[in-house]
Structure formats: C-alpha cells, structure tokens
Amino acid sequence: MKTKGGLGEIDAPARGGQLFDLITSDSSAAVALRHELHARPELAHREGPTADTIAAALAVPSRRVAGTGLLARVGDRPGPAIVIRAELDGLPIAERTGASFAARNGAMHACGHDVHSAALTAVVNAAATMAERLPAPLIALFQPSEEAYPSGAAQVVEQRALGQDIGAIVGAHVHPGIPWGSVALDAGPVNASSDTVTLKVEGVGAHAAYPHTGRDPILALAATVLSAEAAITRRLDPLASGVLSFGRLNAGRADNVIPHVAEARGTLRALSEEDRTLLAETIESVSTATAAAHGCDAEVTIDRGAPVLDNDAALVSRARDLLGAIGVGLSPPWRSLGADDFSYFRALGPIAMAFVGLQGAPDFDLRPLHHPEFLPPDAAVAQVARLQASLYLSAAAPSQLS
Ligand SMILES: [Zn+2]
C-alpha cells in the first residue's frame, strides 16, 4: 500500500486518516449546514440561494457554473483534478417528516441532496487545511438540476465547466435499500439509461354511439400500450434488465365523444446502450403496427435522457481496496433501474458512483427515496463525507493502492 512519488512516501489509509479526522471534527458544522439546506429546498434550476448558502460555508473561493451550480477547487498541484459531485435541487413534494428543520415551502430534499452537499462542503473545508499535501487537485461540483430536465450534469459537460484536465469524477448517494454502515460500490452499469416515451395515436373522432363512423384512438392506444409492454419482454434477453412504464394517459373531454387523439407518456430504462436501442426500436415498430391494425396512426417519440451509469472498473477496484483498508463494509452488488444524470460525466473521464446505506440506521424511519417522510439521520452526513473523501483519495493516487 506504499509507493514513492513526488510527495515522498505515502500511505493511503494514513493520508485518508488525516482527512477523515478533519471531516469528523467538522461534523457539527456540516450537520448545521445540512439543517439549513434542508429547511430551504429549491427546485431544479432555481437553486441560487442554496448555492449562496454553500458558498458562504466554504473555506475556499467558489464560482457559479451551469446557471445555479457551484464549483470550488482545492490544491494547485499540476496534474489531473478529481471531481467530487453533489447535487443541489429538491423535489416538488410537501414534506411530512415533522423534523424541526423540515421545509415549509412545498419543496423538499427527499433524495438526500442536502446530506450530499453538506458532506461535500465538509470535505472541501477539511481538504483546504491540507491543500499542499493533497495528492491531486480536488474540484467540488455542487450540481444543479439532477431531478429534472434539462439535466444539470449535461449542462456542466456541454459547457466544459470543469476545465480540461480531469482525472476522474466521483459521487456518493444515500440509499435506504442498503444496510447502515455499509457502502455499495460496483463496477459496470449500476443505474439505467432513462428515456421519455411518447405514444401519440391519431384516429378519427366520432359520436360514442357510432364508433364505426370513426377510428377510435383510445382503443388503439390501449392495445398499443399492451403490445409494447408484451413485445419488450420477448425481445429483451430475460437475463438482461429493462423496463417500460407509462405514467400518463390523456384522451378525450366528454363521455359520449370518441376523440381524435389519445396519448400515453412513460419512461424507458435499460442497463446497456445496446438494449436501450433495441427497446426503443421495438416500441416504435410494435406501436406503429398495432395502431395501424385499428385504423389509426401512431407517432412514437423517444426523447433520450441520461445514459447508462457505467462505473469504471479500475476506479471501483481501487476505491473498494481503500474502503476495505479503513474498515468500511461493502454491501453485496447493488444495481437498479433508477437513473442519475451523474452518468453524463462519463464523457469527461472515468466515473464512480457509490451508495451509502441507510437501512437500519439509528433515528431513521425506513422510507423510500422521494417519499414525503424520507429523512436520513444527521449521522449520514459524516458517512457520506468519508465516502466522498475515500473516492477522491483512491482516484487521486492510484499507484498507492496498486
Ligand atoms: Zn438523488
């Protein structure tokens, strides 16, 4: 675990120990910041005041990126920087946690972004006190709009807001499906691609008592939804993963009128780019044919969202070694068809997203992400900070752990 380099002899767990000690000693400030962020959540693309609160808590200068995002850099050693990403936005959910610091503005940090951002602030402030001894420059990215399109991560990538020399991008997310005290960090696809599917079926409107004088788009749409759902189970390898779920159906305005048009909207998820393309083509061909069988026209639109979140194998392997060395338990492999726009950062370099377990945590009522009673305990802030620092250290000095 030791190597000679420009910094002299380095011991990764020992170096981590310094950083972890600093983070732990700062946890009361981080918890206070978490409460402040939690009490005043803002929706995607409106996180300016959240960014201001974090900027004021940071011990280093920061600048705005991608609209309401915030970027801070620690360390000026030459060489590639390691980016740690946290998210800024809340959700349009009325909070029901009953916490003393609960939000009262109709928005809510129901996805743990308050925890992630407070933790990253603690990491930056700890790293700033040992800036000249850091193995690589640390860039903290407080990203806007993870929960809504246009994606904040996509904007950061498009605008090249992180600069040129990026060694890796890492992130940590709390998760109630993973046991408290353990971390899930796995190579390969861990979150799905997420595309929006719109099926618009056009028929011929008619009096509801005389359906034969028109072409019923509601019947055609219903058949199309069933056919599309059935077809993807026949085209996708049963050992692979993908899902099509419709969340909206819209048609008609009167009980006794067959409308001209019916529309369904949903989400399409896959764990590989090949399956993503295969499923999109399947939906398109089956929908068109099914609607035609009912005398209607189907227009299928697939708006591509976040790509598959594909964790870099080498980065993950080094981070797992470091986590093991500092005594953090690793959970069994964890993947889901959830989506996170963190996946866009793959365009800039290797990425690794890890999940911090909440299940069984003290003072935590088990609730899913995005639930109005979802409230990670304050102790999660230090856990997330420690994981962010571990990911940074293992990405920054790969030779230490090889
Ligand atoms: Zn989230």
PDB file of N, CA, C and O in Angstrom, residues 87-132:
ATOM      1  N   GLU A  87     -25.366  17.152  -5.375  1.00  0.00           N
ATOM      2  CA  GLU A  87     -26.480  17.780  -6.080  1.00  0.00           C
ATOM      3  C   GLU A  87     -27.123  18.849  -5.196  1.00  0.00           C
ATOM      4  O   GLU A  87     -27.054  18.785  -3.972  1.00  0.00           O
ATOM      5  N   LEU A  88     -27.791  19.800  -5.857  1.00  0.00           N
ATOM      6  CA  LEU A  88     -28.356  20.943  -5.131  1.00  0.00           C
ATOM      7  C   LEU A  88     -29.876  20.933  -5.029  1.00  0.00           C
ATOM      8  O   LEU A  88     -30.438  21.573  -4.132  1.00  0.00           O
ATOM      9  N   ASP A  89     -30.557  20.269  -5.940  1.00  0.00           N
ATOM     10  CA  ASP A  89     -32.002  20.501  -6.046  1.00  0.00           C
ATOM     11  C   ASP A  89     -32.860  19.618  -5.148  1.00  0.00           C
ATOM     12  O   ASP A  89     -32.528  18.481  -4.853  1.00  0.00           O
ATOM     13  N   GLY A  90     -33.989  20.197  -4.753  1.00  0.00           N
ATOM     14  CA  GLY A  90     -35.020  19.466  -4.037  1.00  0.00           C
ATOM     15  C   GLY A  90     -36.110  19.033  -5.008  1.00  0.00           C
ATOM     16  O   GLY A  90     -35.984  19.193  -6.225  1.00  0.00           O
ATOM     17  N   LEU A  91     -37.193  18.487  -4.454  1.00  0.00           N
ATOM     18  CA  LEU A  91     -38.289  17.947  -5.265  1.00  0.00           C
ATOM     19  C   LEU A  91     -39.595  18.659  -4.934  1.00  0.00           C
ATOM     20  O   LEU A  91     -39.767  19.153  -3.816  1.00  0.00           O
ATOM     21  N   PRO A  92     -40.542  18.658  -5.870  1.00  0.00           N
ATOM     22  CA  PRO A  92     -41.850  19.274  -5.583  1.00  0.00           C
ATOM     23  C   PRO A  92     -42.724  18.341  -4.731  1.00  0.00           C
ATOM     24  O   PRO A  92     -43.701  17.785  -5.196  1.00  0.00           O
ATOM     25  N   ILE A  93     -42.333  18.160  -3.481  1.00  0.00           N
ATOM     26  CA  ILE A  93     -43.025  17.282  -2.539  1.00  0.00           C
ATOM     27  C   ILE A  93     -43.258  18.092  -1.262  1.00  0.00           C
ATOM     28  O   ILE A  93     -42.350  18.787  -0.808  1.00  0.00           O
ATOM     29  N   ALA A  94     -44.449  17.999  -0.690  1.00  0.00           N
ATOM     30  CA  ALA A  94     -44.725  18.672   0.587  1.00  0.00           C
ATOM     31  C   ALA A  94     -44.207  17.771   1.713  1.00  0.00           C
ATOM     32  O   ALA A  94     -44.701  16.649   1.891  1.00  0.00           O
ATOM     33  N   GLU A  95     -43.246  18.248   2.458  1.00  0.00           N
ATOM     34  CA  GLU A  95     -42.573  17.427   3.470  1.00  0.00           C
ATOM     35  C   GLU A  95     -43.512  17.045   4.619  1.00  0.00           C
ATOM     36  O   GLU A  95     -44.288  17.866   5.098  1.00  0.00           O
ATOM     37  N   ARG A  96     -43.391  15.789   5.078  1.00  0.00           N
ATOM     38  CA  ARG A  96     -44.193  15.331   6.216  1.00  0.00           C
ATOM     39  C   ARG A  96     -43.324  14.633   7.258  1.00  0.00           C
ATOM     40  O   ARG A  96     -43.767  13.710   7.931  1.00  0.00           O
ATOM     41  N   THR A  97     -42.050  15.038   7.378  1.00  0.00           N
ATOM     42  CA  THR A  97     -41.165  14.345   8.321  1.00  0.00           C
ATOM     43  C   THR A  97     -41.403  14.784   9.761  1.00  0.00           C
ATOM     44  O   THR A  97     -41.064  14.062  10.693  1.00  0.00           O
ATOM     45  N   GLY A  98     -41.946  15.990   9.944  1.00  0.00           N
ATOM     46  CA  GLY A  98     -42.126  16.517  11.287  1.00  0.00           C
ATOM     47  C   GLY A  98     -40.822  16.969  11.941  1.00  0.00           C
ATOM     48  O   GLY A  98     -40.795  17.313  13.129  1.00  0.00           O
ATOM     49  N   ALA A  99     -39.735  16.998  11.189  1.00  0.00           N
ATOM     50  CA  ALA A  99     -38.441  17.417  11.752  1.00  0.00           C
ATOM     51  C   ALA A  99     -38.473  18.905  12.098  1.00  0.00           C
ATOM     52  O   ALA A  99     -39.215  19.682  11.476  1.00  0.00           O
ATOM     53  N   SER A 100     -37.657  19.276  13.095  1.00  0.00           N
ATOM     54  CA  SER A 100     -37.615  20.698  13.486  1.00  0.00           C
ATOM     55  C   SER A 100     -37.097  21.559  12.340  1.00  0.00           C
ATOM     56  O   SER A 100     -37.410  22.742  12.247  1.00  0.00           O
ATOM     57  N   PHE A 101     -36.313  20.957  11.450  1.00  0.00           N
ATOM     58  CA  PHE A 101     -35.762  21.718  10.316  1.00  0.00           C
ATOM     59  C   PHE A 101     -36.473  21.337   9.007  1.00  0.00           C
ATOM     60  O   PHE A 101     -35.912  21.496   7.920  1.00  0.00           O
ATOM     61  N   ALA A 102     -37.712  20.853   9.125  1.00  0.00           N
ATOM     62  CA  ALA A 102     -38.477  20.474   7.920  1.00  0.00           C
ATOM     63  C   ALA A 102     -38.754  21.702   7.057  1.00  0.00           C
ATOM     64  O   ALA A 102     -38.908  22.816   7.558  1.00  0.00           O
ATOM     65  N   ALA A 103     -38.839  21.471   5.768  1.00  0.00           N
ATOM     66  CA  ALA A 103     -39.159  22.556   4.834  1.00  0.00           C
ATOM     67  C   ALA A 103     -40.640  22.878   4.891  1.00  0.00           C
ATOM     68  O   ALA A 103     -41.462  21.998   5.138  1.00  0.00           O
ATOM     69  N   ARG A 104     -40.940  24.133   4.668  1.00  0.00           N
ATOM     70  CA  ARG A 104     -42.350  24.554   4.700  1.00  0.00           C
ATOM     71  C   ARG A 104     -42.744  25.293   3.434  1.00  0.00           C
ATOM     72  O   ARG A 104     -43.733  25.995   3.410  1.00  0.00           O
ATOM     73  N   ASN A 105     -41.955  25.150   2.390  1.00  0.00           N
ATOM     74  CA  ASN A 105     -42.231  25.903   1.153  1.00  0.00           C
ATOM     75  C   ASN A 105     -42.793  25.026   0.033  1.00  0.00           C
ATOM     76  O   ASN A 105     -42.821  25.429  -1.116  1.00  0.00           O
ATOM     77  N   GLY A 106     -43.225  23.802   0.378  1.00  0.00           N
ATOM     78  CA  GLY A 106     -43.818  22.942  -0.644  1.00  0.00           C
ATOM     79  C   GLY A 106     -42.798  22.158  -1.441  1.00  0.00           C
ATOM     80  O   GLY A 106     -43.162  21.291  -2.230  1.00  0.00           O
ATOM     81  N   ALA A 107     -41.525  22.464  -1.250  1.00  0.00           N
ATOM     82  CA  ALA A 107     -40.457  21.675  -1.870  1.00  0.00           C
ATOM     83  C   ALA A 107     -39.800  20.846  -0.767  1.00  0.00           C
ATOM     84  O   ALA A 107     -40.066  21.056   0.417  1.00  0.00           O
ATOM     85  N   MET A 108     -38.971  19.894  -1.171  1.00  0.00           N
ATOM     86  CA  MET A 108     -38.380  19.029  -0.148  1.00  0.00           C
ATOM     87  C   MET A 108     -37.099  18.372  -0.642  1.00  0.00           C
ATOM     88  O   MET A 108     -37.013  17.935  -1.795  1.00  0.00           O
ATOM     89  N   HIS A 109     -36.120  18.292   0.247  1.00  0.00           N
ATOM     90  CA  HIS A 109     -34.952  17.456  -0.017  1.00  0.00           C
ATOM     91  C   HIS A 109     -35.320  16.026   0.377  1.00  0.00           C
ATOM     92  O   HIS A 109     -35.061  15.589   1.485  1.00  0.00           O
ATOM     93  N   ALA A 110     -35.949  15.324  -0.578  1.00  0.00           N
ATOM     94  CA  ALA A 110     -36.409  13.954  -0.311  1.00  0.00           C
ATOM     95  C   ALA A 110     -35.526  12.937  -1.015  1.00  0.00           C
ATOM     96  O   ALA A 110     -35.895  11.775  -1.139  1.00  0.00           O
ATOM     97  N   CYS A 111     -34.354  13.397  -1.479  1.00  0.00           N
ATOM     98  CA  CYS A 111     -33.456  12.464  -2.167  1.00  0.00           C
ATOM     99  C   CYS A 111     -32.064  12.517  -1.549  1.00  0.00           C
ATOM    100  O   CYS A 111     -31.099  11.995  -2.099  1.00  0.00           O
ATOM    101  N   GLY A 112     -31.946  13.210  -0.397  1.00  0.00           N
ATOM    102  CA  GLY A 112     -30.654  13.234   0.298  1.00  0.00           C
ATOM    103  C   GLY A 112     -29.668  14.264  -0.221  1.00  0.00           C
ATOM    104  O   GLY A 112     -28.517  14.300   0.212  1.00  0.00           O
ATOM    105  N   HIS A 113     -30.093  15.140  -1.132  1.00  0.00           N
ATOM    106  CA  HIS A 113     -29.130  16.088  -1.708  1.00  0.00           C
ATOM    107  C   HIS A 113     -28.608  17.083  -0.671  1.00  0.00           C
ATOM    108  O   HIS A 113     -27.490  17.587  -0.804  1.00  0.00           O
ATOM    109  N   ASP A 114     -29.419  17.369   0.364  1.00  0.00           N
ATOM    110  CA  ASP A 114     -28.959  18.217   1.469  1.00  0.00           C
ATOM    111  C   ASP A 114     -27.775  17.550   2.182  1.00  0.00           C
ATOM    112  O   ASP A 114     -26.781  18.197   2.519  1.00  0.00           O
ATOM    113  N   VAL A 115     -27.881  16.236   2.369  1.00  0.00           N
ATOM    114  CA  VAL A 115     -26.822  15.463   3.032  1.00  0.00           C
ATOM    115  C   VAL A 115     -25.562  15.453   2.161  1.00  0.00           C
ATOM    116  O   VAL A 115     -24.450  15.708   2.634  1.00  0.00           O
ATOM    117  N   HIS A 116     -25.733  15.187   0.872  1.00  0.00           N
ATOM    118  CA  HIS A 116     -24.580  15.111  -0.030  1.00  0.00           C
ATOM    119  C   HIS A 116     -23.838  16.449  -0.105  1.00  0.00           C
ATOM    120  O   HIS A 116     -22.598  16.491  -0.081  1.00  0.00           O
ATOM    121  N   SER A 117     -24.597  17.542  -0.207  1.00  0.00           N
ATOM    122  CA  SER A 117     -23.958  18.866  -0.347  1.00  0.00           C
ATOM    123  C   SER A 117     -23.279  19.305   0.951  1.00  0.00           C
ATOM    124  O   SER A 117     -22.189  19.877   0.924  1.00  0.00           O
ATOM    125  N   ALA A 118     -23.915  19.030   2.086  1.00  0.00           N
ATOM    126  CA  ALA A 118     -23.288  19.382   3.373  1.00  0.00           C
ATOM    127  C   ALA A 118     -22.016  18.558   3.569  1.00  0.00           C
ATOM    128  O   ALA A 118     -20.993  19.066   4.053  1.00  0.00           O
ATOM    129  N   ALA A 119     -22.074  17.286   3.177  1.00  0.00           N
ATOM    130  CA  ALA A 119     -20.897  16.418   3.310  1.00  0.00           C
ATOM    131  C   ALA A 119     -19.764  16.922   2.433  1.00  0.00           C
ATOM    132  O   ALA A 119     -18.603  17.001   2.870  1.00  0.00           O
ATOM    133  N   LEU A 120     -20.091  17.300   1.205  1.00  0.00           N
ATOM    134  CA  LEU A 120     -19.033  17.760   0.295  1.00  0.00           C
ATOM    135  C   LEU A 120     -18.408  19.067   0.796  1.00  0.00           C
ATOM    136  O   LEU A 120     -17.199  19.276   0.660  1.00  0.00           O
ATOM    137  N   THR A 121     -19.218  19.918   1.393  1.00  0.00           N
ATOM    138  CA  THR A 121     -18.684  21.153   1.981  1.00  0.00           C
ATOM    139  C   THR A 121     -17.678  20.809   3.079  1.00  0.00           C
ATOM    140  O   THR A 121     -16.601  21.420   3.165  1.00  0.00           O
ATOM    141  N   ALA A 122     -18.000  19.820   3.893  1.00  0.00           N
ATOM    142  CA  ALA A 122     -17.079  19.391   4.960  1.00  0.00           C
ATOM    143  C   ALA A 122     -15.787  18.838   4.372  1.00  0.00           C
ATOM    144  O   ALA A 122     -14.692  19.103   4.884  1.00  0.00           O
ATOM    145  N   VAL A 123     -15.900  18.085   3.294  1.00  0.00           N
ATOM    146  CA  VAL A 123     -14.701  17.520   2.653  1.00  0.00           C
ATOM    147  C   VAL A 123     -13.814  18.647   2.122  1.00  0.00           C
ATOM    148  O   VAL A 123     -12.593  18.648   2.321  1.00  0.00           O
ATOM    149  N   VAL A 124     -14.426  19.607   1.452  1.00  0.00           N
ATOM    150  CA  VAL A 124     -13.660  20.737   0.895  1.00  0.00           C
ATOM    151  C   VAL A 124     -12.954  21.493   2.021  1.00  0.00           C
ATOM    152  O   VAL A 124     -11.759  21.805   1.925  1.00  0.00           O
ATOM    153  N   ASN A 125     -13.678  21.767   3.095  1.00  0.00           N
ATOM    154  CA  ASN A 125     -13.086  22.559   4.180  1.00  0.00           C
ATOM    155  C   ASN A 125     -11.969  21.794   4.891  1.00  0.00           C
ATOM    156  O   ASN A 125     -10.976  22.392   5.312  1.00  0.00           O
ATOM    157  N   ALA A 126     -12.123  20.477   5.003  1.00  0.00           N
ATOM    158  CA  ALA A 126     -11.051  19.665   5.582  1.00  0.00           C
ATOM    159  C   ALA A 126      -9.851  19.629   4.637  1.00  0.00           C
ATOM    160  O   ALA A 126      -8.700  19.823   5.055  1.00  0.00           O
ATOM    161  N   ALA A 127     -10.120  19.420   3.348  1.00  0.00           N
ATOM    162  CA  ALA A 127      -9.031  19.346   2.361  1.00  0.00           C
ATOM    163  C   ALA A 127      -8.280  20.674   2.275  1.00  0.00           C
ATOM    164  O   ALA A 127      -7.061  20.701   2.061  1.00  0.00           O
ATOM    165  N   ALA A 128      -9.020  21.783   2.458  1.00  0.00           N
ATOM    166  CA  ALA A 128      -8.386  23.108   2.335  1.00  0.00           C
ATOM    167  C   ALA A 128      -7.310  23.316   3.394  1.00  0.00           C
ATOM    168  O   ALA A 128      -6.358  24.071   3.179  1.00  0.00           O
ATOM    169  N   THR A 129      -7.428  22.652   4.536  1.00  0.00           N
ATOM    170  CA  THR A 129      -6.426  22.831   5.595  1.00  0.00           C
ATOM    171  C   THR A 129      -5.171  22.000   5.322  1.00  0.00           C
ATOM    172  O   THR A 129      -4.180  22.142   6.032  1.00  0.00           O
ATOM    173  N   MET A 130      -5.232  21.135   4.321  1.00  0.00           N
ATOM    174  CA  MET A 130      -4.048  20.336   3.965  1.00  0.00           C
ATOM    175  C   MET A 130      -3.839  20.365   2.451  1.00  0.00           C
ATOM    176  O   MET A 130      -3.397  19.380   1.854  1.00  0.00           O
ATOM    177  N   ALA A 131      -4.153  21.544   1.864  1.00  0.00           N
ATOM    178  CA  ALA A 131      -4.178  21.669   0.396  1.00  0.00           C
ATOM    179  C   ALA A 131      -2.851  21.280  -0.242  1.00  0.00           C
ATOM    180  O   ALA A 131      -2.820  20.612  -1.278  1.00  0.00           O
ATOM    181  N   GLU A 132      -1.736  21.701   0.397  1.00  0.00           N
ATOM    182  CA  GLU A 132      -0.434  21.437  -0.243  1.00  0.00           C
ATOM    183  C   GLU A 132      -0.038  19.967  -0.149  1.00  0.00           C
ATOM    184  O   GLU A 132       0.873  19.520  -0.831  1.00  0.00           O
TER     185      GLU A 132
END
